[in-house]
Amino acid sequence: MWLRPVRRILLSKSNSPEMSTSKQAISPLLRCRAVPAIREWCVRPLRHDIPTDHNFFVLRLFFGPEGQRRIREAFVVVVGLGGVGSHAAHMLARAGVGRLRLIDFDNVTLSSLNRHAVATRADVGRPKVRVCATHFAGIAPFCAVEALDVMFEAAATERLLDGQPLFVVDAIDDVKTKADLLEGCTARGIPVISALGAGSKVDPTRIIIGDLMDTVNDPLALKLRWELRTRWEKQRTADGGKPEWGKKKKIEPEGFDVRVVSSYEKVRAGLAALDEDQLEEPDAFGALPNMRLRVLPVLGTQPAVFGMSCAAHVLTHLAGAPLGARAMEPVSRTFASKLCDRLRMQERKLHGNEPLKEGYVPVADVTEVLHLIEEVWGCKSAFSGLRMESRKVFELTRFDRSKPALPYNLIFVTREEAAAHNAATAATGSLPAALLDPSFAPPPSQDAAAAAEGVESESAVAPHSPATSTLRRVHRVLAEMEAGWPK
């Protein structure tokens, strides 16, 4: 009975001029008893007194009640509200994050309208943080938005990151400011997701979430790594350490683990040239001194996907269900197949393991090799950390000579490292001597000072041979795999 009044209201509304064009289209639906009530529910004005749980019914289904509760109680800081940051903050607000702090000193410009998430022509000249805060208030009134129209600086790190945020989104495009923020977050133990270069790129299928030190085809990442390593090197030498430049060693400090959103697509265009006025008086055109003046071509879809990826990373971590995003450029099956062929050849040559011989033990197949390279070794040498992009030939070889060439006993290393490791395991018949004998003495070429201190130097091991600590780390990884391997 309660549907009849609603039906009469809907029929009267359908006779109004604004509804006349769709009257013929909806008239068949009006015969259904349920549709009028649903339609009335959809067209009625939004009531702000409705509990906010109704807004997040789908989110609760996705993450569960506990995951939704964590998101609603979360405090997230977004630094940089341009093409990437505005989309990230926008989706965080829509997803129900309870508190947002937005930091950006810049104003909306006409040139930024092609990529900003919420700005309109009427917003040109207004601070980006104010524009976002105003827009979010109409979408998520439950979200407490703190808009700070300031530039992030190292001197203000304590103030801008106070309040114990659970996550920080770095959407800054200036290298030194970006480095300040990353160092500030890691020093305070605040998880951070950093967006790298979205300009001059277009392919959304090549976007990955991985480690800052593993990115390729990203000029911003290259400059950022150089800036950070320069700072770390200055700090090391200031503390009395020896310079590490020129040595292929990991010099980033302990605990520096920054996830980044990047694209391994090659850059399609360079910076736009300056006009005559800009060349004559560059300081009059820059937003701030020493900041980039030349414009980088940007297709609006790419920063939007970068921002959405940052938001997805943050939301899944807040809800306790982190996503398993691809961290490296995918390895082709052709490359994995060639590695399998070389592995079988090596098995016949070094171990006499041939398919037609008695006692033959199958080796890893192409699918298992793909998993090993991408998921276990991260497309890098298990010993030296060299990436596949380096001019090296990579191989798979047994870690323990006495065990079969199955995934839990295979390492991904360069050809030179494989030869050195095979020689070391041939001498013992199983693992390298450094793992079998705790009293194993390093080669006599070890530096005397390093020997006295018990520190492994560059000359402490033979060429292409890993340090004992590296062997132990690889051994632990493979032991965990073997423990979960079906018997």
Tab-separated table of N, CA and C in Angstrom, residues 299-449:
chain	number	residue	atom	x	y	z
A	299	LEU	N	49.935	14.782	-20.340
A	299	LEU	CA	48.607	14.322	-20.729
A	299	LEU	C	47.833	14.051	-19.445
A	300	GLY	N	46.674	14.666	-19.292
A	300	GLY	CA	45.962	14.652	-18.015
A	300	GLY	C	45.640	13.280	-17.465
A	301	THR	N	45.536	12.266	-18.328
A	301	THR	CA	45.186	10.932	-17.837
A	301	THR	C	46.294	10.310	-17.001
A	302	GLN	N	47.541	10.622	-17.321
A	302	GLN	CA	48.660	9.957	-16.639
A	302	GLN	C	48.797	10.385	-15.180
A	303	PRO	N	48.823	11.669	-14.851
A	303	PRO	CA	48.860	12.032	-13.428
A	303	PRO	C	47.634	11.553	-12.654
A	304	ALA	N	46.487	11.461	-13.337
A	304	ALA	CA	45.296	10.943	-12.655
A	304	ALA	C	45.502	9.495	-12.223
A	305	VAL	N	46.069	8.670	-13.108
A	305	VAL	CA	46.322	7.263	-12.765
A	305	VAL	C	47.389	7.167	-11.677
A	306	PHE	N	48.405	8.031	-11.750
A	306	PHE	CA	49.422	8.050	-10.693
A	306	PHE	C	48.771	8.355	-9.340
A	307	GLY	N	47.900	9.371	-9.318
A	307	GLY	CA	47.244	9.730	-8.068
A	307	GLY	C	46.332	8.638	-7.544
A	308	MET	N	45.577	8.016	-8.445
A	308	MET	CA	44.706	6.907	-8.039
A	308	MET	C	45.534	5.744	-7.488
A	309	SER	N	46.700	5.491	-8.099
A	309	SER	CA	47.564	4.405	-7.623
A	309	SER	C	48.081	4.703	-6.223
A	310	CYS	N	48.449	5.976	-5.976
A	310	CYS	CA	48.878	6.364	-4.623
A	310	CYS	C	47.750	6.138	-3.613
A	311	ALA	N	46.535	6.546	-3.983
A	311	ALA	CA	45.398	6.391	-3.081
A	311	ALA	C	45.104	4.918	-2.804
A	312	ALA	N	45.171	4.090	-3.838
A	312	ALA	CA	44.931	2.654	-3.653
A	312	ALA	C	45.972	2.047	-2.727
A	313	HIS	N	47.229	2.453	-2.896
A	313	HIS	CA	48.300	1.948	-2.032
A	313	HIS	C	48.044	2.330	-0.574
A	314	VAL	N	47.669	3.581	-0.344
A	314	VAL	CA	47.424	4.059	1.016
A	314	VAL	C	46.220	3.355	1.636
A	315	LEU	N	45.122	3.289	0.895
A	315	LEU	CA	43.886	2.708	1.438
A	315	LEU	C	44.058	1.245	1.805
A	316	THR	N	44.713	0.483	0.943
A	316	THR	CA	44.888	-0.942	1.233
A	316	THR	C	45.789	-1.165	2.439
A	317	HIS	N	46.807	-0.308	2.604
A	317	HIS	CA	47.664	-0.441	3.779
A	317	HIS	C	46.920	-0.025	5.050
A	318	LEU	N	46.135	1.028	4.962
A	318	LEU	CA	45.370	1.444	6.136
A	318	LEU	C	44.380	0.369	6.558
A	319	ALA	N	43.775	-0.297	5.585
A	319	ALA	CA	42.771	-1.320	5.886
A	319	ALA	C	43.388	-2.646	6.302
A	320	GLY	N	44.718	-2.745	6.257
A	320	GLY	CA	45.379	-3.986	6.646
A	320	GLY	C	45.365	-5.044	5.568
A	321	ALA	N	45.169	-4.624	4.303
A	321	ALA	CA	45.160	-5.570	3.185
A	321	ALA	C	45.984	-5.006	2.041
A	322	PRO	N	47.325	-4.861	2.245
A	322	PRO	CA	48.171	-4.229	1.226
A	322	PRO	C	48.110	-4.967	-0.102
A	323	LEU	N	48.116	-4.200	-1.180
A	323	LEU	CA	48.024	-4.815	-2.494
A	323	LEU	C	49.397	-5.323	-2.923
A	324	GLY	N	49.403	-6.386	-3.701
A	324	GLY	CA	50.645	-6.950	-4.228
A	324	GLY	C	50.942	-6.381	-5.595
A	325	ALA	N	51.276	-5.092	-5.640
A	325	ALA	CA	51.482	-4.423	-6.922
A	325	ALA	C	52.768	-4.908	-7.581
A	326	ARG	N	52.775	-4.871	-8.920
A	326	ARG	CA	53.987	-5.207	-9.650
A	326	ARG	C	55.041	-4.154	-9.376
A	327	ALA	N	56.231	-4.607	-8.969
A	327	ALA	CA	57.280	-3.674	-8.565
A	327	ALA	C	58.324	-3.447	-9.643
A	328	MET	N	58.316	-4.261	-10.695
A	328	MET	CA	59.318	-4.134	-11.741
A	328	MET	C	58.670	-4.326	-13.101
A	329	GLU	N	59.394	-3.934	-14.136
A	329	GLU	CA	58.930	-4.177	-15.496
A	329	GLU	C	58.789	-5.677	-15.709
A	330	PRO	N	57.670	-6.156	-16.275
A	330	PRO	CA	57.464	-7.598	-16.422
A	330	PRO	C	58.498	-8.248	-17.329
A	331	VAL	N	58.858	-9.466	-16.981
A	331	VAL	CA	59.819	-10.250	-17.760
A	331	VAL	C	59.064	-11.022	-18.834
A	332	SER	N	59.577	-11.018	-20.038
A	332	SER	CA	58.901	-11.711	-21.133
A	332	SER	C	59.095	-13.222	-21.002
A	333	ARG	N	58.130	-13.977	-21.488
A	333	ARG	CA	58.239	-15.437	-21.475
A	333	ARG	C	59.375	-15.901	-22.386
A	334	THR	N	59.671	-15.125	-23.419
A	334	THR	CA	60.775	-15.491	-24.307
A	334	THR	C	62.091	-15.487	-23.543
A	335	PHE	N	62.307	-14.432	-22.725
A	335	PHE	CA	63.532	-14.358	-21.919
A	335	PHE	C	63.577	-15.504	-20.912
A	336	ALA	N	62.448	-15.781	-20.260
A	336	ALA	CA	62.410	-16.880	-19.286
A	336	ALA	C	62.655	-18.218	-19.958
A	337	SER	N	62.134	-18.401	-21.178
A	337	SER	CA	62.346	-19.651	-21.906
A	337	SER	C	63.819	-19.850	-22.252
A	338	LYS	N	64.493	-18.758	-22.634
A	338	LYS	CA	65.926	-18.855	-22.936
A	338	LYS	C	66.726	-19.204	-21.689
A	339	LEU	N	66.336	-18.639	-20.547
A	339	LEU	CA	67.007	-18.984	-19.292
A	339	LEU	C	66.824	-20.463	-18.963
A	340	CYS	N	65.617	-20.970	-19.209
A	340	CYS	CA	65.361	-22.404	-18.970
A	340	CYS	C	66.247	-23.272	-19.856
A	341	ASP	N	66.388	-22.880	-21.124
A	341	ASP	CA	67.243	-23.651	-22.035
A	341	ASP	C	68.687	-23.652	-21.552
A	342	ARG	N	69.189	-22.488	-21.110
A	342	ARG	CA	70.571	-22.428	-20.615
A	342	ARG	C	70.719	-23.224	-19.326
A	343	LEU	N	69.671	-23.235	-18.489
A	343	LEU	CA	69.719	-24.012	-17.250
A	343	LEU	C	69.800	-25.502	-17.551
A	344	ARG	N	69.028	-25.988	-18.504
A	344	ARG	CA	69.072	-27.408	-18.867
A	344	ARG	C	70.441	-27.774	-19.436
A	345	MET	N	70.998	-26.874	-20.243
A	345	MET	CA	72.336	-27.123	-20.790
A	345	MET	C	73.372	-27.195	-19.677
A	346	GLN	N	73.254	-26.306	-18.701
A	346	GLN	CA	74.167	-26.309	-17.567
A	346	GLN	C	73.999	-27.570	-16.724
A	347	GLU	N	72.756	-28.024	-16.579
A	347	GLU	CA	72.510	-29.254	-15.816
A	347	GLU	C	73.193	-30.451	-16.470
A	348	ARG	N	73.138	-30.528	-17.791
A	348	ARG	CA	73.796	-31.642	-18.493
A	348	ARG	C	75.316	-31.541	-18.368
A	349	LYS	N	75.849	-30.326	-18.481
A	349	LYS	CA	77.295	-30.147	-18.508
A	349	LYS	C	77.938	-30.304	-17.134
A	350	LEU	N	77.345	-29.699	-16.100
A	350	LEU	CA	77.960	-29.682	-14.776
A	350	LEU	C	77.506	-30.820	-13.874
A	351	HIS	N	76.277	-31.280	-14.056
A	351	HIS	CA	75.721	-32.243	-13.103
A	351	HIS	C	75.300	-33.563	-13.755
A	352	GLY	N	75.409	-33.668	-15.064
A	352	GLY	CA	75.012	-34.909	-15.749
A	352	GLY	C	73.543	-35.213	-15.630
A	353	ASN	N	72.757	-34.190	-15.425
A	353	ASN	CA	71.312	-34.365	-15.238
A	353	ASN	C	70.620	-34.252	-16.597
A	354	GLU	N	70.442	-35.386	-17.280
A	354	GLU	CA	69.834	-35.413	-18.609
A	354	GLU	C	68.517	-36.168	-18.576
A	355	PRO	N	67.539	-35.759	-19.378
A	355	PRO	CA	66.204	-36.378	-19.338
A	355	PRO	C	66.201	-37.870	-19.601
A	356	LEU	N	67.100	-38.370	-20.449
A	356	LEU	CA	67.070	-39.781	-20.806
A	356	LEU	C	67.925	-40.652	-19.894
A	357	LYS	N	68.595	-40.052	-18.934
A	357	LYS	CA	69.439	-40.819	-18.029
A	357	LYS	C	68.669	-41.223	-16.782
A	358	GLU	N	69.110	-42.334	-16.189
A	358	GLU	CA	68.477	-42.791	-14.952
A	358	GLU	C	68.779	-41.816	-13.823
A	359	GLY	N	67.774	-41.551	-13.011
A	359	GLY	CA	67.944	-40.619	-11.908
A	359	GLY	C	67.761	-39.169	-12.291
A	360	TYR	N	67.204	-38.926	-13.460
A	360	TYR	CA	66.997	-37.541	-13.901
A	360	TYR	C	66.004	-36.838	-12.978
A	361	VAL	N	66.342	-35.609	-12.603
A	361	VAL	CA	65.474	-34.789	-11.763
A	361	VAL	C	65.016	-33.592	-12.597
A	362	PRO	N	63.708	-33.390	-12.764
A	362	PRO	CA	63.225	-32.245	-13.551
A	362	PRO	C	63.718	-30.925	-12.978
A	363	VAL	N	63.878	-29.958	-13.864
A	363	VAL	CA	64.309	-28.627	-13.446
A	363	VAL	C	63.113	-27.677	-13.501
A	364	ALA	N	63.311	-26.458	-13.038
A	364	ALA	CA	62.238	-25.473	-13.014
A	364	ALA	C	61.742	-25.179	-14.426
A	365	ASP	N	60.411	-24.978	-14.565
A	365	ASP	CA	59.848	-24.669	-15.876
A	365	ASP	C	59.750	-23.155	-16.073
A	366	VAL	N	59.192	-22.738	-17.210
A	366	VAL	CA	59.157	-21.314	-17.568
A	366	VAL	C	58.335	-20.510	-16.562
A	367	THR	N	57.190	-21.042	-16.141
A	367	THR	CA	56.338	-20.317	-15.184
A	367	THR	C	57.055	-20.120	-13.853
A	368	GLU	N	57.745	-21.148	-13.395
A	368	GLU	CA	58.483	-21.046	-12.134
A	368	GLU	C	59.658	-20.070	-12.253
A	369	VAL	N	60.301	-20.067	-13.429
A	369	VAL	CA	61.406	-19.131	-13.654
A	369	VAL	C	60.903	-17.691	-13.637
A	370	LEU	N	59.756	-17.425	-14.264
A	370	LEU	CA	59.165	-16.083	-14.239
A	370	LEU	C	58.907	-15.639	-12.805
A	371	HIS	N	58.351	-16.534	-11.998
A	371	HIS	CA	58.084	-16.200	-10.591
A	371	HIS	C	59.383	-15.917	-9.850
A	372	LEU	N	60.411	-16.711	-10.108
A	372	LEU	CA	61.694	-16.521	-9.434
A	372	LEU	C	62.285	-15.145	-9.739
A	373	ILE	N	62.315	-14.812	-11.024
A	373	ILE	CA	62.963	-13.567	-11.435
A	373	ILE	C	62.212	-12.362	-10.888
A	374	GLU	N	60.889	-12.357	-11.034
A	374	GLU	CA	60.092	-11.180	-10.675
A	374	GLU	C	59.807	-11.091	-9.183
A	375	GLU	N	59.324	-12.169	-8.598
A	375	GLU	CA	58.816	-12.115	-7.224
A	375	GLU	C	59.887	-12.380	-6.174
A	376	VAL	N	60.820	-13.283	-6.471
A	376	VAL	CA	61.815	-13.653	-5.461
A	376	VAL	C	63.037	-12.736	-5.534
A	377	TRP	N	63.598	-12.583	-6.740
A	377	TRP	CA	64.835	-11.813	-6.880
A	377	TRP	C	64.610	-10.405	-7.411
A	378	GLY	N	63.382	-10.024	-7.723
A	378	GLY	CA	63.078	-8.650	-8.101
A	378	GLY	C	63.794	-8.166	-9.342
A	379	CYS	N	64.021	-9.059	-10.316
A	379	CYS	CA	64.690	-8.698	-11.573
A	379	CYS	C	66.100	-8.170	-11.335
A	380	LYS	N	66.733	-8.589	-10.244
A	380	LYS	CA	68.094	-8.168	-9.921
A	380	LYS	C	68.930	-9.382	-9.533
A	381	SER	N	70.234	-9.244	-9.642
A	381	SER	CA	71.134	-10.309	-9.216
A	381	SER	C	70.963	-10.571	-7.729
A	382	ALA	N	70.872	-11.840	-7.373
A	382	ALA	CA	70.715	-12.207	-5.965
A	382	ALA	C	71.944	-11.831	-5.143
A	383	PHE	N	73.102	-11.688	-5.788
A	383	PHE	CA	74.345	-11.376	-5.087
A	383	PHE	C	74.671	-9.887	-5.099
A	384	SER	N	74.804	-9.315	-6.273
A	384	SER	CA	75.294	-7.943	-6.398
A	384	SER	C	74.181	-6.900	-6.463
A	385	GLY	N	72.941	-7.331	-6.771
A	385	GLY	CA	71.853	-6.377	-6.904
A	385	GLY	C	71.815	-5.671	-8.248
A	386	LEU	N	72.669	-6.083	-9.196
A	386	LEU	CA	72.644	-5.488	-10.530
A	386	LEU	C	71.302	-5.770	-11.186
A	387	ARG	N	70.751	-4.757	-11.866
A	387	ARG	CA	69.455	-4.920	-12.517
A	387	ARG	C	69.618	-5.552	-13.890
A	388	MET	N	68.520	-6.084	-14.389
A	388	MET	CA	68.537	-6.707	-15.703
A	388	MET	C	68.868	-5.706	-16.801
A	389	GLU	N	68.628	-4.405	-16.535
A	389	GLU	CA	68.898	-3.389	-17.546
A	389	GLU	C	70.389	-3.161	-17.750
A	390	SER	N	71.220	-3.635	-16.812
A	390	SER	CA	72.661	-3.475	-16.965
A	390	SER	C	73.159	-4.364	-18.101
A	391	ARG	N	74.312	-4.030	-18.611
A	391	ARG	CA	74.861	-4.773	-19.760
A	391	ARG	C	75.532	-6.055	-19.294
A	392	LYS	N	74.782	-6.908	-18.679
A	392	LYS	CA	75.273	-8.172	-18.172
A	392	LYS	C	74.384	-9.306	-18.666
A	393	VAL	N	74.989	-10.478	-18.809
A	393	VAL	CA	74.234	-11.679	-19.167
A	393	VAL	C	73.876	-12.403	-17.873
A	394	PHE	N	72.589	-12.678	-17.681
A	394	PHE	CA	72.125	-13.314	-16.451
A	394	PHE	C	71.859	-14.802	-16.670
A	395	GLU	N	72.027	-15.551	-15.594
A	395	GLU	CA	71.792	-16.993	-15.638
A	395	GLU	C	71.142	-17.454	-14.339
A	396	LEU	N	70.598	-18.660	-14.398
A	396	LEU	CA	70.126	-19.357	-13.202
A	396	LEU	C	71.101	-20.481	-12.895
A	397	THR	N	71.412	-20.646	-11.636
A	397	THR	CA	72.304	-21.736	-11.259
A	397	THR	C	71.937	-22.246	-9.870
A	398	ARG	N	72.390	-23.459	-9.568
A	398	ARG	CA	72.105	-24.042	-8.248
A	398	ARG	C	72.845	-23.268	-7.161
A	399	PHE	N	72.146	-23.039	-6.048
A	399	PHE	CA	72.816	-22.438	-4.893
A	399	PHE	C	73.533	-23.505	-4.090
A	400	ASP	N	72.854	-24.631	-3.843
A	400	ASP	CA	73.438	-25.786	-3.158
A	400	ASP	C	73.654	-26.864	-4.206
A	401	ARG	N	74.895	-27.231	-4.422
A	401	ARG	CA	75.225	-28.173	-5.501
A	401	ARG	C	74.611	-29.552	-5.280
A	402	SER	N	74.326	-29.889	-4.034
A	402	SER	CA	73.807	-31.224	-3.723
A	402	SER	C	72.293	-31.332	-3.890
A	403	LYS	N	71.613	-30.211	-4.160
A	403	LYS	CA	70.158	-30.223	-4.302
A	403	LYS	C	69.763	-29.994	-5.755
A	404	PRO	N	68.555	-30.420	-6.152
A	404	PRO	CA	68.142	-30.292	-7.558
A	404	PRO	C	67.912	-28.842	-7.973
A	405	ALA	N	67.813	-28.637	-9.276
A	405	ALA	CA	67.608	-27.301	-9.838
A	405	ALA	C	66.132	-26.955	-9.865
A	406	LEU	N	65.548	-26.947	-8.673
A	406	LEU	CA	64.158	-26.549	-8.500
A	406	LEU	C	64.113	-25.125	-7.948
A	407	PRO	N	62.969	-24.437	-8.015
A	407	PRO	CA	62.926	-23.020	-7.639
A	407	PRO	C	63.523	-22.694	-6.282
A	408	TYR	N	63.390	-23.602	-5.290
A	408	TYR	CA	63.909	-23.297	-3.963
A	408	TYR	C	65.433	-23.427	-3.875
A	409	ASN	N	66.097	-23.755	-4.984
A	409	ASN	CA	67.555	-23.901	-4.973
A	409	ASN	C	68.201	-23.182	-6.148
A	410	LEU	N	67.497	-22.214	-6.730
A	410	LEU	CA	68.029	-21.510	-7.895
A	410	LEU	C	68.242	-20.036	-7.559
A	411	ILE	N	69.381	-19.509	-7.991
A	411	ILE	CA	69.679	-18.096	-7.827
A	411	ILE	C	69.803	-17.449	-9.207
A	412	PHE	N	69.401	-16.192	-9.274
A	412	PHE	CA	69.442	-15.402	-10.504
A	412	PHE	C	70.621	-14.446	-10.393
A	413	VAL	N	71.688	-14.716	-11.147
A	413	VAL	CA	72.928	-13.951	-11.029
A	413	VAL	C	73.514	-13.708	-12.413
A	414	THR	N	74.543	-12.868	-12.472
A	414	THR	CA	75.228	-12.648	-13.744
A	414	THR	C	76.067	-13.870	-14.091
A	415	ARG	N	76.483	-13.942	-15.353
A	415	ARG	CA	77.264	-15.102	-15.796
A	415	ARG	C	78.568	-15.217	-15.016
A	416	GLU	N	79.222	-14.088	-14.740
A	416	GLU	CA	80.480	-14.119	-13.988
A	416	GLU	C	80.237	-14.585	-12.548
A	417	GLU	N	79.151	-14.109	-11.950
A	417	GLU	CA	78.831	-14.532	-10.582
A	417	GLU	C	78.474	-16.006	-10.534
A	418	ALA	N	77.787	-16.499	-11.575
A	418	ALA	CA	77.428	-17.917	-11.629
A	418	ALA	C	78.673	-18.789	-11.729
A	419	ALA	N	79.644	-18.374	-12.558
A	419	ALA	CA	80.872	-19.153	-12.703
A	419	ALA	C	81.645	-19.209	-11.394
A	420	ALA	N	81.751	-18.063	-10.701
A	420	ALA	CA	82.461	-18.035	-9.426
A	420	ALA	C	81.748	-18.879	-8.373
A	421	HIS	N	80.422	-18.830	-8.357
A	421	HIS	CA	79.664	-19.608	-7.368
A	421	HIS	C	79.775	-21.107	-7.664
A	422	ASN	N	79.696	-21.490	-8.922
A	422	ASN	CA	79.809	-22.907	-9.277
A	422	ASN	C	81.186	-23.452	-8.902
A	423	ALA	N	82.218	-22.638	-9.052
A	423	ALA	CA	83.561	-23.069	-8.656
A	423	ALA	C	83.635	-23.260	-7.141
A	424	ALA	N	82.972	-22.347	-6.390
A	424	ALA	CA	82.996	-22.451	-4.925
A	424	ALA	C	82.236	-23.673	-4.436
A	425	THR	N	81.094	-23.983	-5.066
A	425	THR	CA	80.316	-25.157	-4.628
A	425	THR	C	80.936	-26.463	-5.121
A	426	ALA	N	81.672	-26.418	-6.225
A	426	ALA	CA	82.342	-27.629	-6.710
A	426	ALA	C	83.418	-28.080	-5.733
A	427	ALA	N	84.028	-27.123	-5.012
A	427	ALA	CA	85.082	-27.462	-4.055
A	427	ALA	C	84.534	-28.161	-2.824
A	428	THR	N	83.259	-27.909	-2.476
A	428	THR	CA	82.669	-28.516	-1.273
A	428	THR	C	81.646	-29.591	-1.590
A	429	GLY	N	81.058	-29.527	-2.787
A	429	GLY	CA	80.024	-30.487	-3.154
A	429	GLY	C	78.641	-30.078	-2.702
A	430	SER	N	78.539	-28.956	-2.034
A	430	SER	CA	77.214	-28.502	-1.570
A	430	SER	C	77.171	-26.974	-1.556
A	431	LEU	N	77.270	-26.382	-0.368
A	431	LEU	CA	77.236	-24.934	-0.217
A	431	LEU	C	78.646	-24.357	-0.252
A	432	PRO	N	78.780	-23.051	-0.478
A	432	PRO	CA	80.104	-22.430	-0.389
A	432	PRO	C	80.710	-22.625	0.995
A	433	ALA	N	82.040	-22.660	1.055
A	433	ALA	CA	82.736	-22.937	2.309
A	433	ALA	C	82.393	-21.924	3.384
A	434	ALA	N	82.104	-20.695	2.999
A	434	ALA	CA	81.794	-19.660	3.995
A	434	ALA	C	80.542	-19.986	4.788
A	435	LEU	N	79.619	-20.769	4.224
A	435	LEU	CA	78.397	-21.148	4.937
A	435	LEU	C	78.555	-22.450	5.705
A	436	LEU	N	79.499	-23.275	5.297
A	436	LEU	CA	79.681	-24.579	5.951
A	436	LEU	C	80.595	-24.494	7.156
A	437	ASP	N	81.611	-23.629	7.084
A	437	ASP	CA	82.615	-23.557	8.136
A	437	ASP	C	82.626	-22.161	8.746
A	438	PRO	N	82.163	-22.010	9.980
A	438	PRO	CA	82.158	-20.680	10.607
A	438	PRO	C	83.551	-20.068	10.722
A	439	SER	N	84.575	-20.915	10.769
A	439	SER	CA	85.945	-20.405	10.892
A	439	SER	C	86.600	-20.189	9.541
A	440	PHE	N	85.781	-20.195	8.488
A	440	PHE	CA	86.327	-20.023	7.135
A	440	PHE	C	87.071	-18.693	7.033
A	441	ALA	N	88.330	-18.759	6.560
A	441	ALA	CA	89.161	-17.554	6.425
A	441	ALA	C	89.008	-16.985	5.032
A	442	PRO	N	88.840	-15.689	4.918
A	442	PRO	CA	88.748	-15.081	3.593
A	442	PRO	C	90.073	-15.182	2.851
A	443	PRO	N	90.093	-14.929	1.554
A	443	PRO	CA	91.330	-15.020	0.768
A	443	PRO	C	92.406	-14.111	1.332
A	444	PRO	N	93.680	-14.450	1.088
A	444	PRO	CA	94.781	-13.654	1.652
A	444	PRO	C	94.854	-12.242	1.106
A	445	SER	N	94.092	-11.933	0.049
A	445	SER	CA	94.124	-10.591	-0.531
A	445	SER	C	93.339	-9.579	0.297
A	446	GLN	N	92.750	-10.047	1.396
A	446	GLN	CA	91.959	-9.126	2.222
A	446	GLN	C	92.835	-8.033	2.811
A	447	ASP	N	92.303	-6.843	2.871
A	447	ASP	CA	93.016	-5.703	3.432
A	447	ASP	C	93.299	-5.947	4.919
A	448	ALA	N	94.532	-5.668	5.327
A	448	ALA	CA	94.935	-5.988	6.699
A	448	ALA	C	94.117	-5.222	7.727
A	449	ALA	N	93.846	-3.979	7.439
A	449	ALA	CA	93.066	-3.171	8.399
A	449	ALA	C	91.654	-3.706	8.529
